[in-house]
């Protein structure tokens, strides 16, 4: 970690690195993150806030009290942290996922949202698991991994869960629309709005929900933007 930091300080490179930190954050992990805090942020992964889903994916998050304590230690050291939440996990429905995002935001946790990728070799990708949870998938090209070798086009793609017993295809697209608006409201442009909502006991997750339910009052420009997204 120190070698990477020293290289950045001396050569201004690398300017940013992404590190897969240990699943359960410890003081040792915090020390590593503190060394690299100018070029990376630290993921304090949860994947889901739903306890039933955690059982389904055979995962156990650290207790919320320990999580909050470690997060505060990170912030005291100037380490930027974020939480990863994944939609379309087995047992997760639309509302439980949105509620999990809202709970995290209200606890002042920065959230990054990801789709549930079907990784070959994992239990989730087995025929038995797919049938048990009614998993249906689709494939998508990864835009940043398109190139050519000696005029031979090359690309990479990934398999994404788009439907389960608990999440319909329509709800999958509802989550995608929520993710679109969530990305917008997380931007620096809306920092003051997010702060104002917070000090009044509100949050922009609830704001997004209200916007999506209020189609009759969408302006022509907003309606065009949302229709273009769909």
XYZ file of C-alpha atoms in Angstrom, residues 17-221:
205
model
C -7.159 2.534 -7.791
C -10.058 0.227 -6.974
C -9.423 -2.318 -4.248
C -11.575 -5.241 -3.157
C -11.235 -4.864 0.591
C -12.028 -7.695 2.998
C -15.761 -8.391 3.310
C -15.813 -7.557 7.016
C -13.911 -4.345 7.700
C -11.338 -4.534 10.520
C -8.834 -2.125 12.032
C -6.116 -3.637 9.820
C -8.213 -2.916 6.740
C -8.756 0.635 7.983
C -4.989 1.135 8.284
C -4.514 0.002 4.684
C -7.325 2.257 3.508
C -5.854 5.196 5.437
C -2.546 4.718 3.625
C -4.319 4.840 0.252
C -7.113 7.276 1.109
C -5.996 9.878 -1.478
C -6.426 7.448 -4.385
C -9.180 5.061 -3.324
C -12.384 4.794 -1.315
C -13.315 1.828 0.831
C -16.239 -0.456 0.235
C -18.018 -1.620 3.371
C -20.102 -4.128 1.493
C -23.504 -5.257 2.677
C -25.097 -6.483 -0.595
C -28.528 -6.402 1.047
C -30.230 -5.130 4.197
C -32.776 -7.974 4.075
C -32.005 -10.693 6.628
C -33.953 -13.368 4.726
C -31.955 -12.635 1.584
C -28.708 -12.911 3.554
C -29.766 -16.427 4.567
C -30.558 -17.289 0.939
C -27.131 -16.175 -0.277
C -25.408 -17.726 2.770
C -23.925 -14.465 3.933
C -23.801 -12.701 7.284
C -23.117 -8.993 7.603
C -21.294 -7.556 10.578
C -23.596 -6.170 13.329
C -24.896 -2.667 12.599
C -23.261 -1.283 15.775
C -19.848 -2.598 14.702
C -20.449 -1.362 11.176
C -21.262 2.167 12.402
C -18.235 2.175 14.700
C -15.870 1.178 11.889
C -17.450 3.692 9.525
C -16.914 6.483 12.068
C -13.293 5.410 12.496
C -12.867 5.630 8.720
C -14.390 9.104 8.564
C -12.172 10.252 11.446
C -9.177 9.131 9.392
C -10.444 10.926 6.292
C -11.283 7.686 4.470
C -14.200 7.879 2.037
C -16.514 4.886 2.455
C -19.439 3.483 0.544
C -21.827 0.555 0.772
C -22.659 -1.781 -2.122
C -26.249 -2.998 -2.470
C -27.285 -5.520 -5.137
C -30.778 -5.838 -6.596
C -32.467 -9.038 -7.835
C -30.871 -11.241 -5.205
C -32.948 -14.334 -4.314
C -35.753 -13.368 -1.939
C -35.410 -9.616 -2.522
C -38.457 -7.825 -3.903
C -38.738 -4.278 -5.208
C -39.895 -2.639 -1.985
C -37.489 -4.472 0.313
C -34.573 -3.365 -1.855
C -35.725 0.272 -1.927
C -36.269 0.168 1.846
C -32.716 -1.139 2.268
C -31.318 1.746 0.251
C -33.413 4.205 2.264
C -32.237 2.733 5.585
C -28.616 3.083 4.495
C -29.067 6.668 3.311
C -30.797 7.655 6.556
C -27.804 6.233 8.433
C -25.554 8.562 6.402
C -24.063 5.706 4.392
C -23.121 6.413 0.776
C -24.682 3.709 -1.405
C -23.591 2.276 -4.742
C -26.171 0.098 -6.519
C -25.265 -2.923 -8.647
C -27.159 -5.485 -10.684
C -26.983 -9.134 -9.623
C -24.439 -10.734 -11.965
C -24.574 -14.461 -12.583
C -21.007 -15.620 -12.030
C -20.220 -19.089 -13.345
C -18.889 -21.474 -10.738
C -20.967 -19.957 -7.936
C -23.867 -21.727 -6.236
C -26.263 -19.108 -7.596
C -25.450 -20.140 -11.168
C -26.375 -23.798 -10.643
C -29.517 -25.244 -12.184
C -30.882 -26.129 -8.753
C -30.531 -22.565 -7.443
C -32.003 -21.035 -10.598
C -35.051 -23.285 -10.359
C -35.476 -22.800 -6.591
C -35.603 -18.990 -6.827
C -37.177 -18.723 -10.288
C -34.111 -16.956 -11.672
C -34.261 -15.672 -15.240
C -31.349 -13.859 -16.837
C -30.334 -11.807 -19.853
C -26.993 -10.928 -21.407
C -25.549 -7.465 -21.928
C -22.384 -6.192 -23.528
C -19.937 -4.393 -21.252
C -19.348 -1.094 -23.122
C -15.860 -0.400 -21.777
C -14.606 -3.835 -22.873
C -14.980 -3.540 -26.637
C -11.862 -3.542 -28.790
C -10.191 -5.294 -31.705
C -7.094 -7.403 -32.195
C -5.612 -7.298 -35.700
C -9.008 -6.281 -37.079
C -10.755 -9.049 -35.105
C -13.582 -7.430 -33.109
C -13.651 -8.460 -29.466
C -16.083 -7.767 -26.644
C -17.017 -9.013 -23.222
C -20.520 -9.607 -21.930
C -22.154 -10.472 -18.630
C -25.211 -12.410 -17.507
C -27.595 -10.371 -15.361
C -30.518 -11.574 -13.234
C -33.642 -9.827 -14.543
C -36.378 -11.805 -12.786
C -36.891 -14.030 -9.740
C -39.820 -15.471 -7.813
C -39.821 -12.270 -5.756
C -38.957 -9.704 -8.438
C -41.013 -9.528 -11.624
C -39.565 -8.323 -14.916
C -41.596 -5.120 -14.556
C -40.182 -4.586 -11.067
C -36.675 -5.153 -12.428
C -37.199 -2.216 -14.762
C -38.702 -0.199 -11.883
C -35.473 -0.748 -9.973
C -33.480 0.303 -13.042
C -35.501 3.521 -13.233
C -34.977 4.087 -9.514
C -31.245 3.525 -10.010
C -31.230 6.117 -12.804
C -32.833 8.778 -10.576
C -30.727 7.704 -7.594
C -27.567 8.288 -9.627
C -28.801 11.768 -10.523
C -29.686 12.780 -6.954
C -26.348 11.443 -5.653
C -24.460 13.928 -7.826
C -22.755 16.971 -6.309
C -25.378 19.233 -7.884
C -27.921 18.012 -5.322
C -25.691 17.921 -2.218
C -27.529 20.841 -0.618
C -30.900 19.267 -1.395
C -29.799 15.974 0.172
C -28.574 17.851 3.256
C -31.822 19.826 3.538
C -33.877 16.644 3.313
C -31.704 14.949 5.939
C -31.988 17.696 8.558
C -35.756 17.588 8.125
C -35.911 13.838 8.693
C -36.402 13.069 4.989
C -34.291 11.487 2.263
C -33.969 11.511 -1.518
C -34.961 7.838 -1.768
C -38.451 8.812 -0.619
C -38.305 11.839 -2.917
C -37.543 9.548 -5.876
C -40.452 7.288 -4.936
C -42.787 10.288 -4.844
C -41.540 11.497 -8.226
C -42.116 8.113 -9.864
C -45.663 7.949 -8.478
C -46.549 11.481 -9.587
C -46.540 11.001 -13.362
C -49.566 13.253 -13.864
C -47.508 16.244 -12.693
C -44.374 15.527 -14.724
C -43.453 18.460 -16.951
C -43.118 17.886 -20.688
C -39.325 17.978 -20.430
